[in-house]
Amino acid sequence: MVSDKNLSRMEERIDEFRMRIKDSSQREVFADVFDTATLMALYELSKKSYITAMGGSVSTGKEANIFHAISKKDDAPEIAVKIYMISTANFNAMKDYILGDPRFSGIKQTRKDIILAWAKKEFKNLKRAEDAGVRVPKPYITRRNILLMEFIGKDGVPMPQLKDVKLTQKEAQRIFNRIVEYMALLYSRARLVHADLSEYNILIDMNNMEPVIIDMGQSVMIDHFNAEKFLRRDVDNIAHFFKKLNIPVNEERMISIIKEEV
């Protein structure tokens, strides 16, 4: 049990961290969504200079919220704080992507354990993708249900999703080619299938018009029992989007390119 003295100290630390939230409206979000354990984990990360101040929410979903934050780290003055919501996340859907992954074969199948494993899984997947040469948000650290990673944007404004960017024919063709290249690198070097790739999970860096692959919590190893199904779904999603932009796409050719070096 936690002693009264330790409990009081924990509450003081949580209050101290709440004061680091720059936007007062976001304090209400934290009060409504995040439990004491999550706030304590955020506090510990702030003590290590990963988080100096929390900004506003840049993305919300059923499984996680992503916040912009300021960091004292020299190479990352702006970071993204992704927090998986233990109380509301659809952990039954998550189980389909966790089960069959040998990296997480020993975890318990409770809501909490699945969601905590999901945060670690996305961290590991991002690291594998980055090491393979795929442009993804650089992962920094994970604690409990929290993932800290590179913020793809500037001054708290995220780069747009692919679906929201108006592209010339030349830009669309180049971005399509790059995405297929990244899918191939994921498959051959990282040995991963994204498993939810679409125009919603690709950001465009408007500084150089390059795609950035995001949301890799559900990504599976290529020997996962559903890897082939997930790969074909990814290919179909990307093909469908770019066909609407009049880019000639052959799905079987895409799969051949992706698997070429395996």
PDB file of C-alpha atoms in Angstrom:
ATOM      1  CA  MET A   1       0.000   0.000   0.000  1.00  0.00           C
ATOM      2  CA  VAL A   2       1.051   3.592  -0.587  1.00  0.00           C
ATOM      3  CA  SER A   3       1.675   5.493   2.626  1.00  0.00           C
ATOM      4  CA  ASP A   4      -0.086   8.795   3.277  1.00  0.00           C
ATOM      5  CA  LYS A   5       3.272  10.547   2.992  1.00  0.00           C
ATOM      6  CA  ASN A   6       4.090   8.955  -0.365  1.00  0.00           C
ATOM      7  CA  LEU A   7       0.572   9.554  -1.640  1.00  0.00           C
ATOM      8  CA  SER A   8       0.858  13.220  -0.734  1.00  0.00           C
ATOM      9  CA  ARG A   9       4.209  13.409  -2.521  1.00  0.00           C
ATOM     10  CA  MET A  10       2.716  11.772  -5.623  1.00  0.00           C
ATOM     11  CA  GLU A  11      -0.148  14.265  -5.654  1.00  0.00           C
ATOM     12  CA  GLU A  12       2.316  17.143  -5.370  1.00  0.00           C
ATOM     13  CA  ARG A  13       4.280  15.794  -8.333  1.00  0.00           C
ATOM     14  CA  ILE A  14       1.139  15.417 -10.419  1.00  0.00           C
ATOM     15  CA  ASP A  15       0.065  18.963  -9.573  1.00  0.00           C
ATOM     16  CA  GLU A  16       3.542  20.173 -10.526  1.00  0.00           C
ATOM     17  CA  PHE A  17       3.275  18.459 -13.897  1.00  0.00           C
ATOM     18  CA  ARG A  18      -0.216  19.839 -14.517  1.00  0.00           C
ATOM     19  CA  MET A  19       1.231  23.335 -14.184  1.00  0.00           C
ATOM     20  CA  ARG A  20       3.499  22.558 -17.141  1.00  0.00           C
ATOM     21  CA  ILE A  21       0.489  22.255 -19.425  1.00  0.00           C
ATOM     22  CA  LYS A  22       0.571  25.537 -21.315  1.00  0.00           C
ATOM     23  CA  ASP A  23      -3.009  25.605 -22.574  1.00  0.00           C
ATOM     24  CA  SER A  24      -5.512  25.809 -19.724  1.00  0.00           C
ATOM     25  CA  SER A  25      -8.184  24.128 -21.854  1.00  0.00           C
ATOM     26  CA  GLN A  26      -5.906  21.095 -22.143  1.00  0.00           C
ATOM     27  CA  ARG A  27      -5.867  20.749 -18.366  1.00  0.00           C
ATOM     28  CA  GLU A  28      -9.529  19.802 -18.538  1.00  0.00           C
ATOM     29  CA  VAL A  29      -8.693  17.155 -21.162  1.00  0.00           C
ATOM     30  CA  PHE A  30      -6.074  15.700 -18.859  1.00  0.00           C
ATOM     31  CA  ALA A  31      -8.453  15.706 -15.919  1.00  0.00           C
ATOM     32  CA  ASP A  32     -11.077  13.852 -17.942  1.00  0.00           C
ATOM     33  CA  VAL A  33      -8.873  11.332 -19.751  1.00  0.00           C
ATOM     34  CA  PHE A  34      -5.645  10.526 -17.935  1.00  0.00           C
ATOM     35  CA  ASP A  35      -5.337   8.539 -14.758  1.00  0.00           C
ATOM     36  CA  THR A  36      -2.880   9.088 -11.945  1.00  0.00           C
ATOM     37  CA  ALA A  37      -0.430   6.460 -13.193  1.00  0.00           C
ATOM     38  CA  THR A  38      -0.249   8.117 -16.615  1.00  0.00           C
ATOM     39  CA  LEU A  39       0.322  11.533 -15.086  1.00  0.00           C
ATOM     40  CA  MET A  40       3.039  10.096 -12.872  1.00  0.00           C
ATOM     41  CA  ALA A  41       4.744   8.593 -15.925  1.00  0.00           C
ATOM     42  CA  LEU A  42       4.561  11.974 -17.662  1.00  0.00           C
ATOM     43  CA  TYR A  43       6.040  13.601 -14.595  1.00  0.00           C
ATOM     44  CA  GLU A  44       8.955  11.151 -14.593  1.00  0.00           C
ATOM     45  CA  LEU A  45       9.588  11.888 -18.284  1.00  0.00           C
ATOM     46  CA  SER A  46       9.541  15.604 -17.546  1.00  0.00           C
ATOM     47  CA  LYS A  47      12.182  15.114 -14.840  1.00  0.00           C
ATOM     48  CA  LYS A  48      14.442  13.611 -17.518  1.00  0.00           C
ATOM     49  CA  SER A  49      13.963  16.753 -19.659  1.00  0.00           C
ATOM     50  CA  TYR A  50      11.955  14.961 -22.325  1.00  0.00           C
ATOM     51  CA  ILE A  51       8.974  17.215 -21.573  1.00  0.00           C
ATOM     52  CA  THR A  52       9.280  20.845 -20.533  1.00  0.00           C
ATOM     53  CA  ALA A  53       5.720  21.911 -21.325  1.00  0.00           C
ATOM     54  CA  MET A  54       2.685  20.215 -22.801  1.00  0.00           C
ATOM     55  CA  GLY A  55       0.843  21.971 -25.593  1.00  0.00           C
ATOM     56  CA  GLY A  56      -2.429  21.208 -27.298  1.00  0.00           C
ATOM     57  CA  SER A  57      -3.825  18.025 -28.753  1.00  0.00           C
ATOM     58  CA  VAL A  58      -2.868  17.530 -32.401  1.00  0.00           C
ATOM     59  CA  SER A  59      -4.708  14.249 -32.958  1.00  0.00           C
ATOM     60  CA  THR A  60      -7.452  12.367 -31.157  1.00  0.00           C
ATOM     61  CA  GLY A  61      -8.734   8.853 -31.619  1.00  0.00           C
ATOM     62  CA  LYS A  62     -10.391   5.930 -29.905  1.00  0.00           C
ATOM     63  CA  GLU A  63      -7.058   4.341 -28.997  1.00  0.00           C
ATOM     64  CA  ALA A  64      -4.805   7.327 -28.365  1.00  0.00           C
ATOM     65  CA  ASN A  65      -4.407  11.081 -28.209  1.00  0.00           C
ATOM     66  CA  ILE A  66      -1.319  12.849 -29.518  1.00  0.00           C
ATOM     67  CA  PHE A  67      -0.121  16.062 -27.909  1.00  0.00           C
ATOM     68  CA  HIS A  68       2.509  18.563 -28.929  1.00  0.00           C
ATOM     69  CA  ALA A  69       5.161  19.218 -26.301  1.00  0.00           C
ATOM     70  CA  ILE A  70       8.319  21.238 -25.775  1.00  0.00           C
ATOM     71  CA  SER A  71      11.475  19.350 -24.862  1.00  0.00           C
ATOM     72  CA  LYS A  72      14.873  20.329 -23.492  1.00  0.00           C
ATOM     73  CA  LYS A  73      16.564  17.742 -25.686  1.00  0.00           C
ATOM     74  CA  ASP A  74      18.941  19.532 -28.057  1.00  0.00           C
ATOM     75  CA  ASP A  75      17.999  17.436 -31.074  1.00  0.00           C
ATOM     76  CA  ALA A  76      14.248  17.574 -30.420  1.00  0.00           C
ATOM     77  CA  PRO A  77      12.886  20.927 -29.197  1.00  0.00           C
ATOM     78  CA  GLU A  78       9.410  19.826 -30.303  1.00  0.00           C
ATOM     79  CA  ILE A  79       8.124  16.319 -29.657  1.00  0.00           C
ATOM     80  CA  ALA A  80       4.903  14.372 -30.033  1.00  0.00           C
ATOM     81  CA  VAL A  81       3.464  12.714 -26.935  1.00  0.00           C
ATOM     82  CA  LYS A  82       1.232   9.783 -27.847  1.00  0.00           C
ATOM     83  CA  ILE A  83      -0.859   8.495 -24.962  1.00  0.00           C
ATOM     84  CA  TYR A  84      -2.830   5.286 -25.332  1.00  0.00           C
ATOM     85  CA  MET A  85      -6.041   5.438 -23.350  1.00  0.00           C
ATOM     86  CA  ILE A  86      -6.376   2.385 -21.169  1.00  0.00           C
ATOM     87  CA  SER A  87     -10.021   3.013 -20.325  1.00  0.00           C
ATOM     88  CA  THR A  88     -11.385   3.502 -23.851  1.00  0.00           C
ATOM     89  CA  ALA A  89      -9.010   1.857 -26.343  1.00  0.00           C
ATOM     90  CA  ASN A  90     -10.428  -1.048 -28.359  1.00  0.00           C
ATOM     91  CA  PHE A  91      -8.132  -3.679 -26.934  1.00  0.00           C
ATOM     92  CA  ASN A  92     -10.029  -6.543 -28.588  1.00  0.00           C
ATOM     93  CA  ALA A  93      -9.029  -5.180 -32.003  1.00  0.00           C
ATOM     94  CA  MET A  94      -5.477  -4.670 -30.738  1.00  0.00           C
ATOM     95  CA  LYS A  95      -5.232  -8.334 -29.762  1.00  0.00           C
ATOM     96  CA  ASP A  96      -5.435  -9.390 -33.429  1.00  0.00           C
ATOM     97  CA  TYR A  97      -2.135  -7.603 -34.055  1.00  0.00           C
ATOM     98  CA  ILE A  98      -0.398  -8.508 -30.774  1.00  0.00           C
ATOM     99  CA  LEU A  99      -1.181 -12.225 -30.794  1.00  0.00           C
ATOM    100  CA  GLY A 100       1.134 -14.054 -33.150  1.00  0.00           C
ATOM    101  CA  ASP A 101       3.963 -11.562 -32.621  1.00  0.00           C
ATOM    102  CA  PRO A 102       6.809 -13.510 -30.966  1.00  0.00           C
ATOM    103  CA  ARG A 103       8.106 -10.293 -29.413  1.00  0.00           C
ATOM    104  CA  PHE A 104       5.034 -10.219 -27.167  1.00  0.00           C
ATOM    105  CA  SER A 105       4.265 -13.902 -26.738  1.00  0.00           C
ATOM    106  CA  GLY A 106       4.377 -13.806 -22.946  1.00  0.00           C
ATOM    107  CA  ILE A 107       1.993 -10.966 -22.181  1.00  0.00           C
ATOM    108  CA  LYS A 108      -1.265 -11.402 -20.325  1.00  0.00           C
ATOM    109  CA  GLN A 109      -4.420 -10.817 -22.335  1.00  0.00           C
ATOM    110  CA  THR A 110      -5.919  -8.186 -20.056  1.00  0.00           C
ATOM    111  CA  ARG A 111      -6.924  -4.740 -21.303  1.00  0.00           C
ATOM    112  CA  LYS A 112      -4.123  -3.020 -19.414  1.00  0.00           C
ATOM    113  CA  ASP A 113      -1.402  -5.460 -20.483  1.00  0.00           C
ATOM    114  CA  ILE A 114      -2.441  -5.384 -24.140  1.00  0.00           C
ATOM    115  CA  ILE A 115      -2.439  -1.584 -24.261  1.00  0.00           C
ATOM    116  CA  LEU A 116       0.885  -1.247 -22.441  1.00  0.00           C
ATOM    117  CA  ALA A 117       2.349  -3.786 -24.879  1.00  0.00           C
ATOM    118  CA  TRP A 118       0.901  -1.774 -27.774  1.00  0.00           C
ATOM    119  CA  ALA A 119       2.925   1.296 -26.762  1.00  0.00           C
ATOM    120  CA  LYS A 120       6.101  -0.807 -26.664  1.00  0.00           C
ATOM    121  CA  LYS A 121       5.161  -2.416 -29.970  1.00  0.00           C
ATOM    122  CA  GLU A 122       4.810   0.907 -31.762  1.00  0.00           C
ATOM    123  CA  PHE A 123       8.143   2.051 -30.341  1.00  0.00           C
ATOM    124  CA  LYS A 124       9.863  -1.126 -31.562  1.00  0.00           C
ATOM    125  CA  ASN A 125       8.182  -0.927 -34.974  1.00  0.00           C
ATOM    126  CA  LEU A 126       9.169   2.707 -35.481  1.00  0.00           C
ATOM    127  CA  LYS A 127      12.755   1.895 -34.516  1.00  0.00           C
ATOM    128  CA  ARG A 128      12.897  -1.038 -36.946  1.00  0.00           C
ATOM    129  CA  ALA A 129      11.419   1.117 -39.708  1.00  0.00           C
ATOM    130  CA  GLU A 130      13.849   3.960 -39.041  1.00  0.00           C
ATOM    131  CA  ASP A 131      16.806   1.573 -39.043  1.00  0.00           C
ATOM    132  CA  ALA A 132      15.583   0.183 -42.379  1.00  0.00           C
ATOM    133  CA  GLY A 133      15.669   3.635 -43.982  1.00  0.00           C
ATOM    134  CA  VAL A 134      11.947   4.389 -43.877  1.00  0.00           C
ATOM    135  CA  ARG A 135      10.981   7.983 -43.055  1.00  0.00           C
ATOM    136  CA  VAL A 136       8.965   7.718 -39.856  1.00  0.00           C
ATOM    137  CA  PRO A 137       8.752   9.849 -36.712  1.00  0.00           C
ATOM    138  CA  LYS A 138      11.931   9.135 -34.771  1.00  0.00           C
ATOM    139  CA  PRO A 139      10.989   7.274 -31.567  1.00  0.00           C
ATOM    140  CA  TYR A 140      12.641   8.566 -28.386  1.00  0.00           C
ATOM    141  CA  ILE A 141      11.313   6.649 -25.407  1.00  0.00           C
ATOM    142  CA  THR A 142       8.289   4.765 -24.151  1.00  0.00           C
ATOM    143  CA  ARG A 143       6.958   4.602 -20.617  1.00  0.00           C
ATOM    144  CA  ARG A 144       3.851   2.711 -19.595  1.00  0.00           C
ATOM    145  CA  ASN A 145       1.116   3.817 -22.069  1.00  0.00           C
ATOM    146  CA  ILE A 146       3.138   6.786 -23.367  1.00  0.00           C
ATOM    147  CA  LEU A 147       5.284   7.062 -26.491  1.00  0.00           C
ATOM    148  CA  LEU A 148       7.497  10.084 -27.137  1.00  0.00           C
ATOM    149  CA  MET A 149       8.574  10.636 -30.720  1.00  0.00           C
ATOM    150  CA  GLU A 150       9.602  13.249 -33.247  1.00  0.00           C
ATOM    151  CA  PHE A 151       6.980  15.897 -33.951  1.00  0.00           C
ATOM    152  CA  ILE A 152       6.384  16.051 -37.701  1.00  0.00           C
ATOM    153  CA  GLY A 153       5.566  19.724 -38.025  1.00  0.00           C
ATOM    154  CA  LYS A 154       6.637  23.115 -36.740  1.00  0.00           C
ATOM    155  CA  ASP A 155       5.545  25.426 -33.932  1.00  0.00           C
ATOM    156  CA  GLY A 156       2.888  22.992 -32.794  1.00  0.00           C
ATOM    157  CA  VAL A 157       1.280  22.637 -36.233  1.00  0.00           C
ATOM    158  CA  PRO A 158       1.542  19.114 -37.682  1.00  0.00           C
ATOM    159  CA  MET A 159       2.267  18.419 -41.321  1.00  0.00           C
ATOM    160  CA  PRO A 160      -0.858  17.470 -43.297  1.00  0.00           C
ATOM    161  CA  GLN A 161      -2.084  13.985 -44.071  1.00  0.00           C
ATOM    162  CA  LEU A 162      -1.603  12.800 -47.635  1.00  0.00           C
ATOM    163  CA  LYS A 163      -5.364  12.916 -48.184  1.00  0.00           C
ATOM    164  CA  ASP A 164      -5.407  16.683 -47.594  1.00  0.00           C
ATOM    165  CA  VAL A 165      -2.533  17.686 -49.884  1.00  0.00           C
ATOM    166  CA  LYS A 166      -3.182  18.940 -53.412  1.00  0.00           C
ATOM    167  CA  LEU A 167      -0.582  17.326 -55.644  1.00  0.00           C
ATOM    168  CA  THR A 168       0.529  17.898 -59.187  1.00  0.00           C
ATOM    169  CA  GLN A 169       0.727  14.819 -61.386  1.00  0.00           C
ATOM    170  CA  LYS A 170       4.501  14.850 -61.063  1.00  0.00           C
ATOM    171  CA  GLU A 171       4.375  15.167 -57.269  1.00  0.00           C
ATOM    172  CA  ALA A 172       1.784  12.399 -56.985  1.00  0.00           C
ATOM    173  CA  GLN A 173       3.890  10.023 -59.082  1.00  0.00           C
ATOM    174  CA  ARG A 174       7.036  10.759 -57.070  1.00  0.00           C
ATOM    175  CA  ILE A 175       5.254  10.328 -53.734  1.00  0.00           C
ATOM    176  CA  PHE A 176       3.652   7.084 -54.918  1.00  0.00           C
ATOM    177  CA  ASN A 177       7.055   5.743 -55.945  1.00  0.00           C
ATOM    178  CA  ARG A 178       8.518   6.718 -52.572  1.00  0.00           C
ATOM    179  CA  ILE A 179       5.694   5.037 -50.655  1.00  0.00           C
ATOM    180  CA  VAL A 180       6.192   1.795 -52.582  1.00  0.00           C
ATOM    181  CA  GLU A 181       9.916   2.069 -51.875  1.00  0.00           C
ATOM    182  CA  TYR A 182       9.178   2.473 -48.157  1.00  0.00           C
ATOM    183  CA  MET A 183       6.788  -0.487 -48.200  1.00  0.00           C
ATOM    184  CA  ALA A 184       9.568  -2.561 -49.768  1.00  0.00           C
ATOM    185  CA  LEU A 185      12.106  -1.408 -47.166  1.00  0.00           C
ATOM    186  CA  LEU A 186       9.641  -2.215 -44.404  1.00  0.00           C
ATOM    187  CA  TYR A 187       9.135  -5.691 -45.804  1.00  0.00           C
ATOM    188  CA  SER A 188      12.690  -6.627 -46.771  1.00  0.00           C
ATOM    189  CA  ARG A 189      14.804  -4.857 -44.136  1.00  0.00           C
ATOM    190  CA  ALA A 190      12.517  -4.208 -41.167  1.00  0.00           C
ATOM    191  CA  ARG A 191      10.561  -7.400 -41.936  1.00  0.00           C
ATOM    192  CA  LEU A 192       7.339  -5.560 -41.174  1.00  0.00           C
ATOM    193  CA  VAL A 193       3.977  -5.003 -42.811  1.00  0.00           C
ATOM    194  CA  HIS A 194       2.383  -1.702 -41.818  1.00  0.00           C
ATOM    195  CA  ALA A 195      -1.098  -3.291 -41.683  1.00  0.00           C
ATOM    196  CA  ASP A 196      -3.049  -0.013 -41.777  1.00  0.00           C
ATOM    197  CA  LEU A 197      -1.382   2.004 -44.508  1.00  0.00           C
ATOM    198  CA  SER A 198      -3.512   4.562 -46.316  1.00  0.00           C
ATOM    199  CA  GLU A 199      -3.674   8.258 -47.136  1.00  0.00           C
ATOM    200  CA  TYR A 200      -4.705   8.792 -43.496  1.00  0.00           C
ATOM    201  CA  ASN A 201      -1.509   7.321 -42.030  1.00  0.00           C
ATOM    202  CA  ILE A 202       0.947   9.154 -44.249  1.00  0.00           C
ATOM    203  CA  LEU A 203       1.997  12.741 -43.580  1.00  0.00           C
ATOM    204  CA  ILE A 204       3.574  14.947 -46.212  1.00  0.00           C
ATOM    205  CA  ASP A 205       6.562  17.032 -45.184  1.00  0.00           C
ATOM    206  CA  MET A 206       5.719  20.228 -47.036  1.00  0.00           C
ATOM    207  CA  ASN A 207       9.350  21.366 -46.876  1.00  0.00           C
ATOM    208  CA  ASN A 208      10.417  18.704 -49.362  1.00  0.00           C
ATOM    209  CA  MET A 209       7.143  17.005 -50.369  1.00  0.00           C
ATOM    210  CA  GLU A 210       8.310  13.716 -48.905  1.00  0.00           C
ATOM    211  CA  PRO A 211       5.966  11.163 -47.291  1.00  0.00           C
ATOM    212  CA  VAL A 212       6.311  10.245 -43.618  1.00  0.00           C
ATOM    213  CA  ILE A 213       4.786   6.942 -42.506  1.00  0.00           C
ATOM    214  CA  ILE A 214       2.977   7.131 -39.151  1.00  0.00           C
ATOM    215  CA  ASP A 215       0.820   5.007 -36.813  1.00  0.00           C
ATOM    216  CA  MET A 216       2.768   1.763 -36.655  1.00  0.00           C
ATOM    217  CA  GLY A 217       1.347   0.226 -33.508  1.00  0.00           C
ATOM    218  CA  GLN A 218      -0.546  -2.390 -35.498  1.00  0.00           C
ATOM    219  CA  SER A 219       2.385  -3.259 -37.805  1.00  0.00           C
ATOM    220  CA  VAL A 220       3.244  -6.966 -37.791  1.00  0.00           C
ATOM    221  CA  MET A 221       6.278  -9.072 -38.615  1.00  0.00           C
ATOM    222  CA  ILE A 222       6.193 -10.651 -42.066  1.00  0.00           C
ATOM    223  CA  ASP A 223       5.864 -14.123 -40.535  1.00  0.00           C
ATOM    224  CA  HIS A 224       2.670 -13.122 -38.688  1.00  0.00           C
ATOM    225  CA  PHE A 225      -0.225 -15.387 -39.666  1.00  0.00           C
ATOM    226  CA  ASN A 226      -2.148 -12.406 -41.118  1.00  0.00           C
ATOM    227  CA  ALA A 227       0.820 -10.617 -42.717  1.00  0.00           C
ATOM    228  CA  GLU A 228      -0.154 -11.453 -46.301  1.00  0.00           C
ATOM    229  CA  LYS A 229      -3.738 -10.293 -45.799  1.00  0.00           C
ATOM    230  CA  PHE A 230      -2.562  -7.057 -44.197  1.00  0.00           C
ATOM    231  CA  LEU A 231      -0.020  -6.434 -46.972  1.00  0.00           C
ATOM    232  CA  ARG A 232      -2.631  -6.829 -49.688  1.00  0.00           C
ATOM    233  CA  ARG A 233      -4.961  -4.492 -47.812  1.00  0.00           C
ATOM    234  CA  ASP A 234      -2.187  -1.879 -47.596  1.00  0.00           C
ATOM    235  CA  VAL A 235      -1.481  -2.251 -51.309  1.00  0.00           C
ATOM    236  CA  ASP A 236      -5.176  -1.941 -52.174  1.00  0.00           C
ATOM    237  CA  ASN A 237      -5.515   1.214 -50.053  1.00  0.00           C
ATOM    238  CA  ILE A 238      -2.520   2.935 -51.637  1.00  0.00           C
ATOM    239  CA  ALA A 239      -3.499   1.838 -55.144  1.00  0.00           C
ATOM    240  CA  HIS A 240      -7.066   3.081 -54.691  1.00  0.00           C
ATOM    241  CA  PHE A 241      -5.907   6.515 -53.551  1.00  0.00           C
ATOM    242  CA  PHE A 242      -3.379   7.081 -56.319  1.00  0.00           C
ATOM    243  CA  LYS A 243      -5.643   5.754 -59.051  1.00  0.00           C
ATOM    244  CA  LYS A 244      -7.977   8.628 -58.167  1.00  0.00           C
ATOM    245  CA  LEU A 245      -5.047  10.933 -58.972  1.00  0.00           C
ATOM    246  CA  ASN A 246      -4.655   9.271 -62.382  1.00  0.00           C
ATOM    247  CA  ILE A 247      -1.461   7.466 -61.432  1.00  0.00           C
ATOM    248  CA  PRO A 248      -1.198   4.120 -63.271  1.00  0.00           C
ATOM    249  CA  VAL A 249      -1.046   1.420 -60.608  1.00  0.00           C
ATOM    250  CA  ASN A 250      -0.855  -2.355 -60.838  1.00  0.00           C
ATOM    251  CA  GLU A 251      -1.414  -4.021 -57.476  1.00  0.00           C
ATOM    252  CA  GLU A 252       0.349  -7.269 -58.364  1.00  0.00           C
ATOM    253  CA  ARG A 253       3.340  -5.316 -59.623  1.00  0.00           C
ATOM    254  CA  MET A 254       3.408  -3.388 -56.339  1.00  0.00           C
ATOM    255  CA  ILE A 255       3.484  -6.619 -54.344  1.00  0.00           C
ATOM    256  CA  SER A 256       6.238  -7.980 -56.571  1.00  0.00           C
ATOM    257  CA  ILE A 257       8.363  -4.868 -55.958  1.00  0.00           C
ATOM    258  CA  ILE A 258       7.703  -4.953 -52.211  1.00  0.00           C
ATOM    259  CA  LYS A 259       8.766  -8.601 -51.934  1.00  0.00           C
ATOM    260  CA  GLU A 260      11.555  -8.416 -54.496  1.00  0.00           C
ATOM    261  CA  GLU A 261      14.541  -8.521 -52.130  1.00  0.00           C
ATOM    262  CA  VAL A 262      13.182 -10.980 -49.563  1.00  0.00           C
TER     263      VAL A 262
END
